[in-house]
Coordinates of C-alpha atoms in Angstrom, one line a residue:
X216 CA 0.0 0.0 0.0
X217 CA 1.3 3.5 -0.9
X218 CA 2.1 5.7 2.0
X219 CA -0.5 8.2 1.0
X220 CA -3.2 5.5 0.9
X221 CA -2.0 4.1 4.3
X222 CA -2.2 7.6 5.7
X223 CA -5.7 8.1 4.3
X224 CA -6.9 4.7 5.7
X225 CA -5.5 5.6 9.2
X226 CA -7.2 9.0 9.0
X227 CA -10.6 7.3 8.2
X228 CA -10.2 4.8 11.0
X229 CA -9.3 7.7 13.4
X230 CA -12.5 9.6 12.3
X231 CA -14.6 6.5 12.7
X232 CA -13.3 5.8 16.1
X233 CA -13.9 9.5 17.1
X234 CA -17.4 9.2 15.9
X235 CA -18.0 6.1 17.9
X236 CA -16.6 7.8 21.0
X237 CA -19.0 10.7 20.4
X238 CA -21.9 8.3 19.8
X239 CA -21.2 6.5 23.0
X240 CA -21.1 9.7 25.1
X241 CA -23.7 9.1 27.9
X242 CA -26.7 11.4 27.6
X243 CA -27.4 14.2 30.0
X244 CA -30.6 13.9 31.9
X245 CA -33.2 16.4 32.8
X246 CA -36.5 15.6 34.5
X247 CA -38.9 18.6 34.7
X248 CA -42.3 18.3 36.4
X249 CA -45.2 20.6 37.1
X250 CA -47.3 20.5 40.2
X251 CA -51.1 19.7 39.7
X252 CA -51.2 20.3 35.9
X253 CA -54.0 18.3 34.5
X254 CA -53.9 16.1 31.3
X255 CA -56.0 18.6 29.3
X256 CA -53.9 21.7 30.2
X257 CA -51.7 22.1 27.1
X258 CA -51.9 23.7 23.8
X259 CA -51.2 20.4 22.0
X260 CA -54.4 19.0 23.4
X261 CA -56.3 22.1 22.1
X262 CA -57.1 23.7 25.4
X263 CA -59.7 26.5 24.8
X264 CA -57.8 29.3 26.5
X265 CA -54.3 28.2 27.5
X266 CA -51.4 28.5 25.0
X267 CA -48.3 26.5 25.6
X268 CA -46.0 27.2 22.7
X269 CA -42.9 25.8 24.3
X270 CA -44.5 22.6 25.4
X271 CA -46.0 22.3 21.9
X272 CA -42.6 22.7 20.3
X273 CA -41.2 20.1 22.6
X274 CA -44.0 17.7 21.6
X275 CA -43.3 18.4 17.9
X276 CA -39.6 17.5 18.4
X277 CA -40.0 14.4 20.7
X278 CA -42.3 11.6 21.7
X279 CA -45.6 12.6 23.1
X280 CA -47.2 10.1 25.4
X281 CA -51.0 10.4 25.2
X282 CA -51.4 7.8 27.9
X283 CA -48.9 8.7 30.6
X284 CA -49.7 8.1 34.2
X285 CA -48.5 9.5 37.5
X286 CA -48.0 6.7 39.9
X287 CA -50.5 8.2 42.3
X288 CA -53.1 11.0 42.2
X289 CA -51.1 13.2 44.6
X290 CA -47.6 14.7 44.6
X291 CA -45.3 13.0 47.2
X292 CA -46.1 9.5 46.1
X293 CA -45.4 10.2 42.5
X294 CA -42.1 11.8 43.4
X295 CA -41.2 8.6 45.3
X296 CA -42.0 6.5 42.3
X297 CA -39.8 8.6 40.0
X298 CA -36.8 8.1 42.3
X299 CA -37.3 4.4 42.9
X300 CA -39.2 2.9 40.0
X301 CA -41.6 1.5 42.6
X302 CA -45.2 2.0 43.6
X303 CA -45.3 4.7 46.3
X304 CA -46.8 2.5 49.1
X305 CA -43.7 0.2 48.8
X306 CA -41.5 3.2 49.6
X307 CA -43.5 4.3 52.7
X308 CA -44.9 7.4 50.9
X309 CA -48.6 6.7 51.3
X310 CA -49.8 10.2 50.7
X311 CA -48.6 13.8 50.4
X312 CA -46.1 14.8 53.0
X313 CA -44.8 11.3 53.9
X314 CA -41.0 10.9 54.0
X315 CA -39.2 8.6 51.5
X316 CA -37.4 5.8 53.4
X317 CA -33.7 6.0 53.5
X318 CA -33.6 2.3 52.8
X319 CA -34.8 2.8 49.3
X320 CA -32.4 2.8 46.3
X321 CA -32.8 5.9 44.2
X322 CA -32.1 7.0 40.7
X323 CA -29.9 9.9 41.9
X324 CA -27.6 7.5 43.9
X325 CA -27.3 5.2 40.9
X326 CA -26.3 8.0 38.6
X327 CA -23.8 9.3 41.2
X328 CA -22.1 6.0 41.0
X329 CA -22.2 6.1 37.2
X330 CA -20.2 9.4 37.3
X331 CA -23.1 11.9 36.9
X332 CA -23.3 15.2 38.7
X333 CA -26.7 15.3 40.3
X334 CA -28.8 18.4 41.1
X335 CA -32.3 19.0 42.4
X336 CA -34.1 22.3 42.0
X337 CA -37.6 23.2 43.3
X338 CA -40.2 21.2 45.3
X339 CA -39.0 18.2 47.2
X340 CA -41.9 17.0 49.5
X341 CA -40.3 13.7 50.5
X342 CA -39.0 14.7 54.0
X343 CA -42.2 14.2 56.1
X344 CA -43.3 17.9 56.2
X345 CA -46.6 19.4 55.2
X346 CA -47.6 23.0 54.6
X347 CA -46.4 25.6 52.1
X348 CA -42.8 25.1 51.1
X349 CA -40.1 26.2 53.5
X350 CA -36.3 25.8 53.1
X351 CA -35.0 22.3 53.9
X352 CA -32.7 22.2 56.9
X353 CA -29.0 21.3 56.3
X354 CA -29.2 18.4 58.8
X355 CA -32.5 17.0 57.5
X356 CA -32.1 13.2 57.3
X357 CA -34.4 13.2 54.3
X358 CA -33.1 16.1 52.3
X359 CA -32.3 15.7 48.6
X360 CA -28.7 15.3 49.6
X361 CA -29.5 12.1 51.5
X362 CA -30.9 10.5 48.4
X363 CA -28.1 11.2 46.0
X364 CA -28.2 14.8 45.0
X365 CA -24.8 16.6 45.0
X366 CA -26.4 20.0 44.8
X367 CA -29.9 21.1 45.7
X368 CA -31.9 24.3 45.8
X369 CA -35.1 23.1 47.3
X370 CA -38.1 23.7 49.5
X371 CA -40.3 21.2 51.3
X372 CA -43.4 21.7 49.3
X373 CA -45.1 24.1 46.8
X374 CA -43.7 27.6 46.3
X375 CA -44.6 30.8 44.4
X376 CA -43.3 34.2 43.5
X377 CA -40.3 35.4 45.6
X378 CA -39.5 32.1 47.2
X379 CA -37.4 31.4 50.3
X380 CA -35.3 28.4 49.4
X381 CA -32.5 26.2 50.7
X382 CA -29.3 25.7 48.8
X383 CA -27.5 22.7 50.3
X384 CA -29.0 23.8 53.6
X385 CA -28.2 27.5 53.4
X386 CA -31.4 29.7 53.3
X387 CA -31.6 32.0 50.3
X388 CA -34.3 34.7 49.8
X389 CA -34.9 34.9 46.0
X390 CA -36.9 37.4 44.0
X391 CA -38.9 36.8 40.9
X392 CA -41.0 34.2 39.2
X393 CA -40.4 30.8 40.8
X394 CA -40.5 28.8 37.6
X395 CA -37.9 31.1 36.1
X396 CA -35.7 31.1 39.2
X397 CA -35.3 27.3 39.4
X398 CA -34.7 27.0 35.7
X399 CA -32.0 29.7 35.8
X400 CA -30.4 28.0 38.8
X401 CA -30.5 24.6 37.1
X402 CA -28.9 26.2 34.0
X403 CA -26.0 27.5 36.2
X404 CA -25.5 23.9 37.4
X405 CA -25.8 22.5 33.8
X406 CA -23.3 25.0 32.4
X407 CA -20.8 24.3 35.1
X408 CA -20.9 20.6 34.7
X409 CA -20.8 20.7 30.9
X410 CA -17.8 23.0 31.0
X411 CA -16.2 20.3 33.2
X412 CA -17.2 17.6 30.7
X413 CA -19.3 15.9 33.4
X414 CA -22.6 14.3 32.5
X415 CA -25.4 15.8 34.5
X416 CA -28.7 14.6 36.0
X417 CA -30.9 17.6 36.7
X418 CA -34.3 17.4 38.4
X419 CA -36.5 20.5 38.1
X420 CA -39.7 20.1 40.1
X421 CA -41.8 23.2 39.7
X422 CA -44.3 24.4 42.3
X423 CA -46.9 25.5 39.6
X424 CA -49.8 25.5 39.2
X425 CA -50.4 24.3 42.8
X426 CA -52.4 26.6 45.0
X427 CA -52.3 29.2 46.4
X428 CA -52.3 30.5 42.8
X429 CA -50.2 33.6 42.4
X430 CA -49.3 34.8 38.9
X431 CA -48.0 38.1 37.6
X432 CA -50.4 40.6 36.3
X433 CA -49.1 40.1 32.7
X434 CA -49.5 36.3 32.9
X435 CA -53.1 36.8 34.3
X436 CA -54.0 39.2 31.5
X437 CA -54.4 36.4 29.0
X438 CA -57.4 35.1 31.0
X439 CA -59.4 38.3 31.9
X440 CA -62.7 36.5 31.1
X441 CA -62.0 33.9 33.8
X442 CA -62.7 34.1 37.6
X443 CA -59.7 35.3 39.7
X444 CA -58.8 31.9 40.9
X445 CA -58.6 30.5 37.4
X446 CA -56.8 33.5 36.1
X447 CA -53.9 33.0 38.5
X448 CA -53.9 29.2 38.0
X449 CA -53.6 29.5 34.3
X450 CA -51.2 32.4 34.6
X451 CA -48.8 30.1 36.5
X452 CA -48.9 27.7 33.6
X453 CA -48.0 30.5 31.2
X454 CA -44.9 31.2 33.4
X455 CA -43.9 27.6 33.5
X456 CA -44.2 27.2 29.7
X457 CA -42.0 30.3 29.3
X458 CA -39.4 28.9 31.7
X459 CA -39.4 25.6 29.7
X460 CA -38.7 27.7 26.6
X461 CA -35.7 29.3 28.4
X462 CA -34.4 25.8 29.3
X463 CA -34.7 24.4 25.8
X464 CA -33.2 27.6 24.2
X465 CA -30.3 27.5 26.6
X466 CA -29.6 23.8 25.8
X467 CA -29.4 24.6 22.1
X468 CA -27.1 27.6 22.7
X469 CA -24.9 25.3 24.8
X470 CA -25.0 22.7 22.1
X471 CA -26.3 20.2 24.5
X472 CA -29.8 19.5 23.2
X473 CA -29.0 16.6 20.9
X474 CA -27.7 14.3 23.6
X475 CA -29.8 15.5 26.5
X476 CA -32.9 13.5 27.5
X477 CA -35.5 16.1 28.5
X478 CA -38.4 14.3 30.2
X479 CA -41.5 16.4 31.1
X480 CA -44.6 15.4 33.0
X481 CA -47.0 16.5 35.8
X482 CA -47.1 14.9 39.2
X483 CA -50.8 14.1 39.3
X484 CA -54.1 14.9 37.6
X485 CA -55.8 18.3 37.4
X486 CA -57.7 20.3 40.0
X487 CA -61.4 20.8 40.7
X488 CA -63.0 24.2 40.6
X489 CA -60.8 25.6 37.9
X490 CA -62.5 26.9 34.7
X491 CA -62.1 25.7 31.9
X492 CA -61.7 22.2 33.2
X493 CA -58.2 20.9 33.8
X494 CA -58.6 17.2 32.8
X495 CA -59.6 17.4 29.1
X496 CA -62.9 15.4 29.4
X497 CA -61.6 12.7 31.7
X498 CA -63.4 11.5 34.8
X499 CA -62.2 12.6 38.2
X500 CA -59.5 14.9 39.4
X501 CA -56.5 15.0 41.7
X502 CA -56.8 12.5 44.7
X503 CA -58.9 10.0 42.6
X504 CA -57.8 6.9 40.7
X505 CA -60.0 7.8 37.7
X506 CA -58.2 8.9 34.6
X507 CA -58.5 12.6 35.5
X508 CA -56.5 11.9 38.7
X509 CA -53.8 9.8 37.2
X510 CA -53.3 10.6 33.5
X511 CA -50.9 13.5 32.9
X512 CA -49.3 15.2 29.9
X513 CA -45.8 13.8 29.1
X514 CA -43.1 14.3 26.5
X515 CA -39.6 13.0 26.1
X516 CA -37.2 14.8 23.9
X517 CA -33.8 13.3 22.9
X518 CA -33.0 14.4 19.3
X519 CA -30.0 12.0 19.0
X520 CA -32.3 9.0 19.3
X521 CA -36.0 10.0 19.2
X522 CA -37.8 10.6 16.0
X523 CA -40.9 12.8 16.7
X524 CA -44.1 10.9 17.1
X525 CA -47.2 10.5 19.2
X526 CA -47.7 7.2 21.0
X527 CA -50.7 5.6 22.8
X528 CA -48.4 3.2 24.6
X529 CA -49.4 3.3 28.3
X530 CA -46.5 4.4 30.5
X531 CA -46.0 5.8 34.0
X532 CA -43.6 7.7 36.3
X533 CA -42.6 4.2 37.7
X534 CA -40.9 3.7 34.3
X535 CA -38.5 6.6 34.5
X536 CA -35.8 4.8 36.7
X537 CA -35.9 1.5 34.7
X538 CA -35.7 3.4 31.4
X539 CA -32.7 5.4 32.4
X540 CA -31.0 2.3 33.9
X541 CA -31.6 0.5 30.6
X542 CA -30.2 3.4 28.5
X543 CA -27.1 3.6 30.6
X544 CA -26.6 -0.1 31.2
X545 CA -26.7 0.4 35.0
X546 CA -26.4 -2.8 37.1
X547 CA -29.6 -4.5 38.3
X548 CA -28.3 -4.1 41.8
X549 CA -28.9 -0.3 41.6
X550 CA -32.6 -0.9 41.8
X551 CA -34.5 -2.3 44.7
X552 CA -36.9 -5.2 43.8
X553 CA -39.7 -5.5 43.3
X554 CA -39.7 -2.9 40.6
X555 CA -43.2 -1.9 39.3
X556 CA -42.1 0.0 36.2
X557 CA -40.5 -1.1 32.9
X558 CA -37.9 0.3 30.5
X559 CA -39.4 2.5 27.8
X560 CA -36.2 2.5 25.8
X561 CA -37.6 0.2 23.1
X562 CA -40.6 2.5 22.8
X563 CA -38.4 5.5 22.2
X564 CA -36.7 3.7 19.3
X565 CA -39.5 1.7 17.8
X566 CA -43.3 1.8 17.2
X567 CA -44.6 -0.5 20.0
X568 CA -48.3 -0.3 20.8
X569 CA -48.9 -3.0 23.5
X570 CA -47.4 -3.0 27.0
X571 CA -46.6 -6.5 28.3
X572 CA -46.5 -5.5 32.0
X573 CA -49.5 -4.0 33.6
X574 CA -49.4 -0.7 35.4
X575 CA -50.6 -0.9 39.1
X576 CA -51.8 1.8 41.4
X577 CA -52.7 2.0 45.1
X578 CA -53.8 5.1 47.0
X579 CA -55.5 4.9 50.3
X580 CA -58.6 2.7 49.8
X581 CA -58.5 3.0 46.0
X582 CA -56.6 1.0 43.4
X583 CA -56.3 0.4 39.7
X584 CA -54.6 -1.9 37.2
X585 CA -54.1 -0.9 33.6
X586 CA -53.7 -3.5 30.9
X587 CA -53.4 -1.6 27.6
X588 CA -57.0 -0.7 26.8
X589 CA -58.6 -2.2 29.9
X590 CA -58.5 -0.6 33.3
X591 CA -59.5 -2.4 36.5
X592 CA -60.7 0.1 39.1
X593 CA -60.8 -0.8 42.8
X594 CA -63.4 1.7 44.1
X595 CA -62.9 0.2 47.6
X596 CA -60.0 -2.0 48.5
X597 CA -61.4 -2.7 52.0
X598 CA -64.7 -3.9 50.5
X599 CA -63.0 -5.5 47.4
X600 CA -65.3 -3.6 45.1
X601 CA -64.0 -3.5 41.5
X602 CA -65.1 -2.2 38.1
X603 CA -63.7 -2.6 34.6
X604 CA -63.4 0.0 31.8
X605 CA -62.4 -0.1 28.2
X606 CA -60.3 3.1 27.8
X607 CA -60.0 2.9 24.0
X608 CA -63.8 3.1 23.6
X609 CA -64.6 5.0 26.8
X610 CA -61.7 7.2 28.1
X611 CA -64.2 9.1 30.3
X612 CA -64.9 5.8 32.2
X613 CA -68.7 6.0 32.0
X614 CA -69.6 2.4 31.4
X615 CA -68.5 -0.5 33.6
X616 CA -67.9 -3.4 31.2
X617 CA -67.0 -6.1 33.9
X618 CA -70.0 -8.3 33.0
X619 CA -69.4 -8.2 29.3
X620 CA -65.7 -9.1 29.9
X621 CA -66.0 -11.5 32.8
X622 CA -62.9 -13.5 32.1
X623 CA -60.7 -10.4 31.7
X624 CA -62.3 -8.8 34.8
X625 CA -61.7 -12.0 36.9
X626 CA -58.1 -12.4 35.7
X627 CA -57.2 -8.7 36.3
X628 CA -58.9 -8.8 39.7
X629 CA -56.8 -11.8 40.9
X630 CA -53.6 -10.2 39.5
X631 CA -54.3 -6.9 41.3
X632 CA -55.0 -8.6 44.6
X633 CA -51.8 -10.6 44.3
X634 CA -49.9 -7.5 43.6
X635 CA -51.6 -5.7 46.5
X636 CA -50.3 -8.4 48.8
X637 CA -46.8 -7.9 47.6
X638 CA -47.1 -4.2 48.3
X639 CA -48.3 -5.0 51.9
X640 CA -45.1 -7.0 52.3
X641 CA -43.0 -4.1 51.0
X642 CA -44.8 -1.7 53.3
X643 CA -43.6 -3.6 56.4
X644 CA -40.0 -3.7 55.1
X645 CA -39.6 -7.2 53.7
X646 CA -37.7 -5.8 50.6
X647 CA -34.9 -4.3 52.8
X648 CA -31.8 -6.2 53.9
X649 CA -32.9 -5.5 57.5
X650 CA -36.2 -7.2 56.9
X651 CA -38.0 -4.3 58.6
X652 CA -38.6 -0.5 58.3
X653 CA -36.1 1.6 60.2
X654 CA -37.1 4.7 62.1
X655 CA -39.0 7.2 60.0
X656 CA -39.9 10.8 60.8
X657 CA -43.6 11.4 61.6
X658 CA -45.7 13.2 59.0
X659 CA -46.4 16.7 60.4
X660 CA -46.7 20.4 59.5
X661 CA -43.4 22.2 59.7
X662 CA -44.8 24.9 61.9
X663 CA -45.2 22.2 64.6
X664 CA -41.7 20.9 64.1
X665 CA -39.4 22.1 66.9
X666 CA -36.5 22.4 64.4
X667 CA -38.3 25.3 62.7
X668 CA -39.2 27.1 65.9
X669 CA -36.3 29.6 65.7
X670 CA -37.6 30.8 62.3
X671 CA -41.3 31.3 63.0
X672 CA -41.0 34.9 64.4
X673 CA -39.3 36.2 61.3
X674 CA -41.5 34.2 59.0
X675 CA -44.6 35.9 60.3
X676 CA -43.5 38.7 58.0
X677 CA -43.9 36.5 55.0
X678 CA -47.4 36.3 53.5
X679 CA -47.0 32.7 52.4
X680 CA -46.3 31.6 55.9
X681 CA -48.1 34.0 58.2
X682 CA -51.6 32.5 58.3
X683 CA -50.3 29.0 58.7
X684 CA -48.1 30.0 61.7
X685 CA -50.9 31.9 63.4
X686 CA -53.3 29.0 62.9
X687 CA -50.8 26.6 64.5
X688 CA -50.6 28.6 67.8

């Protein structure tokens, strides 16, 4: 071979190897979630008054899940499912304000071990405290830092304009729109890590549009024909959508967008008493196991891999950890069994319509089991009362078809009851090496927690805290 040909061949091999290195670069990961946004509250579902141009653009460029489910119809349980891949009751998070058990294995810890920088920004609500969001204490045994986050700018619960937050335990009084604040702070983290060539896992949990609704006058102005409550509610969603636009624009400017997985969803179904309706014609609202309480908008954007499409494949927040674990090839030992979710990685790359593993739900005395088009609903677990719905023909769940599909109904009922027993076993700690649940903080309002007593006098001057503190005395 002539020297020039040999040199050319070596150059081609070098270019190919460089391309392979680039192709094998682990993706950056961003999970962004709203608080109480209903399934119908997006522009891409033709909402009558709300415009969401940035969510719409994201949907046009990614995969839109028309049947995506929060693991529970309230916030804390869904957050627990995202971090663990498990149904919330397994993790000890029965309802809003329960603490996630330290014995659980979390996505953030797994990614830390895989070399990712991990950051949490916004609402946490997994440390056992109720009430409007306050800064998380540095020594809180259930802070984001205890579950694998290197850096966190967080509050215990929902938060609005001009929030008081905690950055790794240091209180920071911030000014401005809360959605914009946490996205800008997350972008500081993202820029720093990308400059260091460190892959990042960034969780952005917004406090909007949770009550008390407080939007800027400009954002309310789009809804002047609505009642004041609804004006502020929808105004908060305008602000969130704008912050999402800032996030996506910044990722493009940083040339990170192609190999960043941006995963958006809401934490539970929509709210009652908001006009127009929040749930897009579905039955039920937040706190119920009907579609309006569980089904939420969801989009995954990953330009390097995902070709834009809309899918009817049923998926849930319990699938997030298994999906990321599959994409990165994380060891099975990083997840605590039993896992209730599945990997959606094949769905991202291929057209798959049917889900092999059913999606289970349990919340208080309610439950459900989704098997593609069929949904078993436990209207009362204590009384073992069940109904069956065909969601393909009846997404509003108006007709109980149990009698017409007796075999399917009986099979799903047995499967759900067996799963429910396994959750009972998890609840008492049988999944943990200790075989039991270690000491957990009690669920309580922060104004009754002695650790916060030193701050109450000053916080009486804050409108978001004042009434709660006075009522607790």
